[in-house]
Tab-separated table of C-alpha atoms in Angstrom:
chain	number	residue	atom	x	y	z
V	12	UNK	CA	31.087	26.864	-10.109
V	13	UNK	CA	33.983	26.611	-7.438
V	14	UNK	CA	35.924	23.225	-6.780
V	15	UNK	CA	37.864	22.974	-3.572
V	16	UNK	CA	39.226	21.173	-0.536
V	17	UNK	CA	36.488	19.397	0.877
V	18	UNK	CA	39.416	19.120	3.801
V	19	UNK	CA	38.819	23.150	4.574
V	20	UNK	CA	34.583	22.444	4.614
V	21	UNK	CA	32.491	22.361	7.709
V	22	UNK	CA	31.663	19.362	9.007
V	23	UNK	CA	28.088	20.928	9.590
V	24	UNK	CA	28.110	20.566	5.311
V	25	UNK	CA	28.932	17.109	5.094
V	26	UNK	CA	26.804	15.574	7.226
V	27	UNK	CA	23.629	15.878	5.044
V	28	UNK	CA	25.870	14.467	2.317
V	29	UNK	CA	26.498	11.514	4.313
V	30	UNK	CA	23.378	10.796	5.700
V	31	UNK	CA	21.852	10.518	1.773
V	32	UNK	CA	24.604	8.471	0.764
V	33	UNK	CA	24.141	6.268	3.689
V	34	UNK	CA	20.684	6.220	2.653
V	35	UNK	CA	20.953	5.666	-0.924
V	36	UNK	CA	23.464	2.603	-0.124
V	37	UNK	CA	20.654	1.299	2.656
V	38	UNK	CA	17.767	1.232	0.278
V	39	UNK	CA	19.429	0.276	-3.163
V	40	UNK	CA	22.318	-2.138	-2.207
V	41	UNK	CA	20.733	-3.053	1.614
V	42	UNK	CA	24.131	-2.337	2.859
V	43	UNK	CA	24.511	-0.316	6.379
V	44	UNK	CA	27.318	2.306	6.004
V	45	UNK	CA	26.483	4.917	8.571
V	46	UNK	CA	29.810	3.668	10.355
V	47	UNK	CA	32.033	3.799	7.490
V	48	UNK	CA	30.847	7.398	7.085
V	49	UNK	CA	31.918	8.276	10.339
V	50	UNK	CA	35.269	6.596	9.628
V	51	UNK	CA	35.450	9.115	6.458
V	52	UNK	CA	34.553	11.730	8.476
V	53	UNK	CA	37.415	11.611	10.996
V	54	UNK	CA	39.882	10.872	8.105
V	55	UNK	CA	38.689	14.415	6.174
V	56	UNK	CA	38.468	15.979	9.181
V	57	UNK	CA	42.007	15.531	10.354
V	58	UNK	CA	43.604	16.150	6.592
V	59	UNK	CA	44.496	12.218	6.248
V	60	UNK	CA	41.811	11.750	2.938
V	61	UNK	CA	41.807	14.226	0.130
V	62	UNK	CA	38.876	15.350	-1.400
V	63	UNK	CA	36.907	18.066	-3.276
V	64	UNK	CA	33.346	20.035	-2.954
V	65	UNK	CA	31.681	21.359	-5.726
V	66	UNK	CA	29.548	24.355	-5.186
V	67	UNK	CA	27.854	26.653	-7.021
V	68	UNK	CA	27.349	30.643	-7.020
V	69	UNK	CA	24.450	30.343	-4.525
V	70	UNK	CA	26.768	28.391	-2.730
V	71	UNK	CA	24.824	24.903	-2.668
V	72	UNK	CA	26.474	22.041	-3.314
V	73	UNK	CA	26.594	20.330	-7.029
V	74	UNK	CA	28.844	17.436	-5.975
V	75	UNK	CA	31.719	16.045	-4.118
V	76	UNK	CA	34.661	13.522	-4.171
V	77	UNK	CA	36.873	11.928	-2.338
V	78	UNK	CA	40.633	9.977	-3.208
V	79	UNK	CA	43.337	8.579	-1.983
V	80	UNK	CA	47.011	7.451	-3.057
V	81	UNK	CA	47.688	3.574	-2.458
V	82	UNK	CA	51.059	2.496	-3.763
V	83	UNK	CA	51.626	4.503	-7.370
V	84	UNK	CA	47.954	5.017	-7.796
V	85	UNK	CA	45.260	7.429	-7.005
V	86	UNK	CA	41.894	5.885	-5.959
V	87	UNK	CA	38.821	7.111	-5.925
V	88	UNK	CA	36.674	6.079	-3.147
V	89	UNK	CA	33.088	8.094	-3.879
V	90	UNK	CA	32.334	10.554	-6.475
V	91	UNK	CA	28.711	11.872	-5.988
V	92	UNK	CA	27.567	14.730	-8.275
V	93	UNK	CA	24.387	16.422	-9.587
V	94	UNK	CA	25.492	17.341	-13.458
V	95	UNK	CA	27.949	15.466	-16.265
V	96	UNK	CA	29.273	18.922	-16.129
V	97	UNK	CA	29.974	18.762	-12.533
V	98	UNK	CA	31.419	14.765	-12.754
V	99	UNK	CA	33.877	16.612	-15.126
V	100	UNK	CA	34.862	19.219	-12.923
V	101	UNK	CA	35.384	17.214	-9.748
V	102	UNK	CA	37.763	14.529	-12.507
V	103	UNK	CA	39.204	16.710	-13.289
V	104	UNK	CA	40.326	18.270	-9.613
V	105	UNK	CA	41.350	14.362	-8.783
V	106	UNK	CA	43.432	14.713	-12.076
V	107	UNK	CA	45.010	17.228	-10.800
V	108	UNK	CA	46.085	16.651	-7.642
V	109	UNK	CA	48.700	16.255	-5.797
V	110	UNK	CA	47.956	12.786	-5.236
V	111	UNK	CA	47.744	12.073	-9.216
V	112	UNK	CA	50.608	13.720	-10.060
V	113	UNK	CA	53.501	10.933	-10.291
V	114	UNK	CA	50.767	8.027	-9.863
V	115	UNK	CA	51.135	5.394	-12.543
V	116	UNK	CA	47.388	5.344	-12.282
V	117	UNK	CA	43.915	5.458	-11.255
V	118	UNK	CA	41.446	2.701	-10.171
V	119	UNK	CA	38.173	3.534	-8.978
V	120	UNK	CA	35.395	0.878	-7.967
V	121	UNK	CA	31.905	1.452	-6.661
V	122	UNK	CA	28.021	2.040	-6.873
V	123	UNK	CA	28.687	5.172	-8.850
V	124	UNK	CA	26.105	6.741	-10.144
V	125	UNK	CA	26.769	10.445	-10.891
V	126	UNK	CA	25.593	11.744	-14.201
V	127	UNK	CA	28.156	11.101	-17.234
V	128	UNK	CA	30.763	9.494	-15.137
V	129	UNK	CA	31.199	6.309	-17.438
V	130	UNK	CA	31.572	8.922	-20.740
V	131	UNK	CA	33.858	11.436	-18.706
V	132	UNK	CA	36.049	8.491	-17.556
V	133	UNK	CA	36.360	7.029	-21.312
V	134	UNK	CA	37.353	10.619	-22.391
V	135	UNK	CA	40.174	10.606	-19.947
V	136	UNK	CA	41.214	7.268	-21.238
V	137	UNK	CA	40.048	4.655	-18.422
V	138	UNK	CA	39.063	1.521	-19.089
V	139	UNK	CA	35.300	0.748	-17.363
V	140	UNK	CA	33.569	-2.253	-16.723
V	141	UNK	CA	30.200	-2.886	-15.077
V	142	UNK	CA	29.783	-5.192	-11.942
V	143	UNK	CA	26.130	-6.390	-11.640
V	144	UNK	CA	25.043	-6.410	-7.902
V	145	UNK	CA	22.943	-9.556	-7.559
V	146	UNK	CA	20.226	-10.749	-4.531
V	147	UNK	CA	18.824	-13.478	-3.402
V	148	UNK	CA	16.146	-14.030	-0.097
V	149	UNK	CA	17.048	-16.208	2.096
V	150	UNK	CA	14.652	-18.536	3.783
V	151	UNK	CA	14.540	-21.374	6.510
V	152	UNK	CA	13.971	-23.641	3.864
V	153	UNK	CA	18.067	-23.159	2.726
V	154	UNK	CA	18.865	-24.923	6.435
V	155	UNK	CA	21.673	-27.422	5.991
V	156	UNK	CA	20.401	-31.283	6.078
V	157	UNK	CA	22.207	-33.215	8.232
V	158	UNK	CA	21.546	-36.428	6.322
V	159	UNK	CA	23.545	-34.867	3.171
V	160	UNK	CA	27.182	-36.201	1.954
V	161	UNK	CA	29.829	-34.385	3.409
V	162	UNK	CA	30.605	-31.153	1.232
V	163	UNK	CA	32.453	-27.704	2.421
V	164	UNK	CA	33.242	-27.184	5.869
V	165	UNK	CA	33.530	-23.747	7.876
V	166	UNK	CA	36.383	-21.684	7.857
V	167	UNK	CA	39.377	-22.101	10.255
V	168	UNK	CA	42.051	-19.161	10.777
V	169	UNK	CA	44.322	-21.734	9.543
V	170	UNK	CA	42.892	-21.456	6.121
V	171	UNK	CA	44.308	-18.265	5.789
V	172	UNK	CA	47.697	-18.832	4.842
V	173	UNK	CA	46.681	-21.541	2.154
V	174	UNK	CA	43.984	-18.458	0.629
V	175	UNK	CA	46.431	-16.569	-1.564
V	176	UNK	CA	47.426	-19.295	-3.250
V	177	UNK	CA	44.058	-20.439	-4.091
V	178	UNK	CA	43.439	-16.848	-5.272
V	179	UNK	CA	46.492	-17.041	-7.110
V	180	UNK	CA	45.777	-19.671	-9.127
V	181	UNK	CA	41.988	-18.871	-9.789
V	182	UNK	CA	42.482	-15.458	-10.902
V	183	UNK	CA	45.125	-14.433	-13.362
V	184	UNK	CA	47.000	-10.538	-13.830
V	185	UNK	CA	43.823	-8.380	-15.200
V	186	UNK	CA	45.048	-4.415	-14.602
V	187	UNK	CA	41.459	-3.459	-15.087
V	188	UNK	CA	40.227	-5.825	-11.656
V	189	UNK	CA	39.314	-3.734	-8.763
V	190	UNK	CA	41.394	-6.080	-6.478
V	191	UNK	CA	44.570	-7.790	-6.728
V	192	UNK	CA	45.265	-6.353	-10.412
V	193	UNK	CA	48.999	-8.300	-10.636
V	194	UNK	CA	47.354	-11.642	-9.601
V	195	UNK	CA	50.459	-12.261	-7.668
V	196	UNK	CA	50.611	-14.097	-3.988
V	197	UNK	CA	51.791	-10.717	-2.367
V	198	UNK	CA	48.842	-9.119	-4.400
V	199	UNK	CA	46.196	-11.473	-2.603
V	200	UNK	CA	47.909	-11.129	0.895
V	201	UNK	CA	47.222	-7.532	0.685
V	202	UNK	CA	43.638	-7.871	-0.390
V	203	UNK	CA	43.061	-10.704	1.954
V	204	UNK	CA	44.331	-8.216	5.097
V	205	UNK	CA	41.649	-5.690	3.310
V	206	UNK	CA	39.022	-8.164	3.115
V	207	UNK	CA	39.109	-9.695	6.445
V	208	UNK	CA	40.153	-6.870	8.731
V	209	UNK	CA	38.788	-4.067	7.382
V	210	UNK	CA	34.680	-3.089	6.662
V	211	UNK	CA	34.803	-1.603	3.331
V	212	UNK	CA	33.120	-4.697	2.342
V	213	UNK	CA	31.116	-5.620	4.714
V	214	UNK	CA	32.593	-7.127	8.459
V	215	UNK	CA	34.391	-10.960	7.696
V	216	UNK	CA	31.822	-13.520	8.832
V	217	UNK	CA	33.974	-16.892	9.437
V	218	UNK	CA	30.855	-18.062	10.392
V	219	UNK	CA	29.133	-17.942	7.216
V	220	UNK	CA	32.191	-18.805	5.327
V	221	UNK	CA	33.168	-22.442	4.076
V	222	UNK	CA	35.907	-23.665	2.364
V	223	UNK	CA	36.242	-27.371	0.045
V	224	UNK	CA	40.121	-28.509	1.336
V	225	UNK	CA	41.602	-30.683	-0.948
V	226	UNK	CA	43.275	-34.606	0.328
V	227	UNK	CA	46.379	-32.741	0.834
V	228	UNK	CA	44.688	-30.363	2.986
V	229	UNK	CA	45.271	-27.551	0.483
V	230	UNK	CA	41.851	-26.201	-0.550
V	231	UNK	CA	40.048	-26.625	-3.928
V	232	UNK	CA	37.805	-23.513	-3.080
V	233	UNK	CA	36.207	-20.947	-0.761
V	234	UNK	CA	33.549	-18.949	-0.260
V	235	UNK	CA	34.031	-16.098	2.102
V	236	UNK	CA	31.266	-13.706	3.276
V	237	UNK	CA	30.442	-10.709	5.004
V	238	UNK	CA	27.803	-8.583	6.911
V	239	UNK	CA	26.465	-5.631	5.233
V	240	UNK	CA	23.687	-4.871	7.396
V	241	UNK	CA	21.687	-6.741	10.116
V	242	UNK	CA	19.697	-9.217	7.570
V	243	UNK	CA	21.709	-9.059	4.984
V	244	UNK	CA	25.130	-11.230	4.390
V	245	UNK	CA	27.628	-10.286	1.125
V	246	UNK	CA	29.407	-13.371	-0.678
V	247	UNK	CA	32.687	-11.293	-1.163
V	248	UNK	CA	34.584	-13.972	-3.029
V	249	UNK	CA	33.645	-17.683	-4.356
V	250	UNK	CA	36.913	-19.395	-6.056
V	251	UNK	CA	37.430	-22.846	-7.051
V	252	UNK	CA	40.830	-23.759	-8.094
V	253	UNK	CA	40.713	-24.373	-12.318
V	254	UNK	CA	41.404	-28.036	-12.343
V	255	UNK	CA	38.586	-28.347	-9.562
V	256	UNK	CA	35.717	-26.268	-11.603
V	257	UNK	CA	33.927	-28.723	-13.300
V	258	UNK	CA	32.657	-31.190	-10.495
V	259	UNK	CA	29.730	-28.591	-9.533
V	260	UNK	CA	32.109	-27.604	-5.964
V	261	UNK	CA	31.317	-23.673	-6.957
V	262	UNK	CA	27.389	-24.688	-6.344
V	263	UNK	CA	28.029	-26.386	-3.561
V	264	UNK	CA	29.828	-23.886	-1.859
V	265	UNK	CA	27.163	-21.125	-2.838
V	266	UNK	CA	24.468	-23.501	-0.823
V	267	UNK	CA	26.829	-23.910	2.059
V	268	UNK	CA	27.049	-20.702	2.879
V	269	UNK	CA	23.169	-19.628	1.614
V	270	UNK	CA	22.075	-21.902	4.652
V	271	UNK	CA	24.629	-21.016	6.995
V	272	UNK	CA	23.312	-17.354	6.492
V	273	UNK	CA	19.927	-18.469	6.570
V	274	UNK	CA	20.045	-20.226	9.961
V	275	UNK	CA	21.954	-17.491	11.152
V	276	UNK	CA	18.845	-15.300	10.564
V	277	UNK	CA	20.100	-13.184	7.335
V	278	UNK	CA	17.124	-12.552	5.014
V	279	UNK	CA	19.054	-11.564	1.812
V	280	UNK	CA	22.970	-12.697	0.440
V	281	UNK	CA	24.261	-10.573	-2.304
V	282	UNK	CA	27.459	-10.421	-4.202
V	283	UNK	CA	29.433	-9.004	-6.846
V	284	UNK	CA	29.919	-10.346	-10.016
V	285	UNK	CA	31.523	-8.954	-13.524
V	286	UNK	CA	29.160	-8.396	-16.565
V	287	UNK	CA	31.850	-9.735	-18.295
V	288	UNK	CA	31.940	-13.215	-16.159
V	289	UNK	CA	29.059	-14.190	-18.033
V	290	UNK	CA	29.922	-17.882	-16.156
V	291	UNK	CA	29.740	-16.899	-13.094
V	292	UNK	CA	26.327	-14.845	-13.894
V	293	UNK	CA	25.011	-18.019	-14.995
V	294	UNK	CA	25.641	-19.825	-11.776
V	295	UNK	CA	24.117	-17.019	-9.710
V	296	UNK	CA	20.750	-16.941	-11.583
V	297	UNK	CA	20.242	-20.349	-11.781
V	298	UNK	CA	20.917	-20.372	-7.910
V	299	UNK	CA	18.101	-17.761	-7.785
V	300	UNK	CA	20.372	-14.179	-7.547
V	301	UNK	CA	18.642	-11.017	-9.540
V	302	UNK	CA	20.131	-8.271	-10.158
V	303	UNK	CA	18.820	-4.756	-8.480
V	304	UNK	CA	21.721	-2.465	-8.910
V	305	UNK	CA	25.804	-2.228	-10.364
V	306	UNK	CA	29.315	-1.140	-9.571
V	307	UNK	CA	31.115	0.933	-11.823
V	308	UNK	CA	35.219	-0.361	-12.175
V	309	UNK	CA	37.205	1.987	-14.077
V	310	UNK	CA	41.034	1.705	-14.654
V	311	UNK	CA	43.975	3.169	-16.112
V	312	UNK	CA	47.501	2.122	-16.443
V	313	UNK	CA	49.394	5.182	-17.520
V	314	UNK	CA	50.080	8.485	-15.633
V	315	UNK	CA	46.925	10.418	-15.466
V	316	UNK	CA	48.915	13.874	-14.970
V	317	UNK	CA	49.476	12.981	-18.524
C-alpha cells in the first residue's frame, strides 16, 4: 500500500470520492454538501489543504484524508477509509506531517465512520467521545400561536456582541469539545465568526433563530440554526445561561425555532448533542428528536510528533 499527497492526485480521482461522500452525508445525516466539496476541491487543488491518498498495488484507492493546522493544532477535517489497517496508515501520515510536527495537538470532529478509527485514535492517545445526531419531522402543526404569552423573539445582528458572553458563561474550559475548547470570550468570538459566516455547519438562518433577552437586555439564552439542505434546518447551538436553566426557557426556545422552521417549509430539524450530555439528550427526546446517526470527537492535548 502507498500513502501520499493527495495535493499531487488528479482531480479526475477525487471526484468519485466526493460525489459518495456527498452522498453518504445526503442520505444518512440529510445534509447537502456538494458545495462544500467543491470548496475542498479548489483548496487541494491549489496546495492550500493538506491531505493524503491511500492506494493500493492495483492502484485503487483504500482511503483518503484530509488536515489542516489552526493555531498549534492539526485538524482533521475527513478521514474516509476502507480497512482499520488503512485508518492506521493514513494516522499515521497526519502524524507525521509537517503540519503535526510542533502542533500542541490534534482535534478532529465529524461523521467518521472508517473502520477502527475510534481504537486507532485511543492507541495514539486521543481522547474520543461520541456525539449522537438526533431528528425530528417537522409539521404545520409546530406553527407558532399567536394567542400564546410572549416567549423568545428572533434574532437581531445586535445580539451578536452579547453571544460570547452567553457562551461563556454556559459552557466552561473542556479541551476535549470540538469548539471553543478554552471556554474563553475570545474562544466564542472565533467560533461565532465560524458559525455564522462560514457553511461548515450548515448556512446561519437568523430567521429561524430566537433568542430569550434578559430585563437588562442581556440574553438568558439562544437558539441559533442553520440550513443543511433544502427541507432540512440544523439547531447548531441551544444555551441558556446557568442561573436561567430551570424555568423550562431551553424548551421554549427548542419550540420557537421548531415552528419557525416549520412555517418556513423545513420538513426535518436536527442537531448535535454529546452522549455524555445525558441532560440535554433528555430534553431532545422528550421534544420528539431520535437518533439516526453520530459524530466522532477525538482530542489530544500533547504533541502528537511525540
Amino acid at each position: 500500500m502507498t500513502v501520499s499527497d493527495w495535493r499531487a492526485g488528479d482531480a479526475a480521482l477525487l471526484a468519485p470520492l466526493y460525489a459518495a461522500e456527498a452522498a453518504r452525508w445526503r442520505h444518512d445525516l440529510l445534509w447537502e454538501t456538494s458545495p462544500t466539496w467543491a470548496c475542498i476541491e479548489d483548496a487541494r487543488r491549489t496546495g492550500a489543504l493538506p491531505g493524503f491518498i491511500a492506494t493500493g498495488a492495483d492502484g485503487r484507492v483504500r482511503g483518503w484524508s484530509y488536515h489542516l493546522r489552526h493555531g498549534d493544532q492539526v485538524q482533521v477535517g475527513g478521514l474516509v477509509s476502507s480497512s482499520r489497517e488503512v485508518t492506521a496508515k493514513l494516522l499515521d501520515a497526519v502524524w507525521t506531517s509537517p503540519e503535526a510536527q510542533s502542533a500542541s495537538g490534534a482535534l478532529l470532529f465529524g461523521p467518521f465512520d472508517a473502520p477502527g478509527l475510534a481504537g486507532e485514535l485511543a492507541v495514539r492517545g486521543v481522547a474520543v467521545e461520541r456525539y449522537r445526531y438526533l431528528v425530528r419531522a417537522l409539521s404545520c402543526e409546530a406553527n407558532p400561536d399567536p394567542t400564546r404569552p410572549a416567549g423568545p423573539r428572533g434574532w437581531r445582528p445586535a445580539d451578536l456582541s452579547k453571544l460570547a458572553s452567553l457562551l461563556a458563561q454556559t459552557y466552561g474550559p473542556d479541551r476535549s469539545r470540538p469548539f471553543a475548547p478554552g471556554g474563553r470570550v475570545a474562544d466564542w468570538i472565533e467560533y461565532l465568526a465560524q458559525l455564522l459566516g462560514t457553511t461548515a455547519c450548515g448556512a446561519f438562518a437568523p430567521a429561524l433563530s430566537a433568542v430569550t433577552p434578559d430585563p437588562s437586555g442581556n440574553l438568558d439564552g439562544v437558539a441559533l440554526v442553520t440550513r443543511l439542505a433544502a427541507t432540512t434546518a440544523h439547531l447548531a447551538q441551544l444555551a441558556v445561561r446557568p442561573d436561567a436553566q430551570a424555568g423550562g426557557l431551553g424548551s421554549s426556545l427548542l419550540a420557537e425555532v421548531m415552528a419557525r422552521s416549520a412555517s418556513a417549509g423545513y420538513r426535518t430539524l436536527t442537531l448535535l448533542v454529546s452522549e455524555s450530555n445525558t441532560r440535554g439528550g433528555r430534553l431532545y427526546e422528550r421534544c420528539g428528536f431520535t437518533e439516526i446517526a453520530a459524530f466522532l470527537s477525538g482530542s489530544i492535548q500533547h504533541p502528537v510528533s511525540e
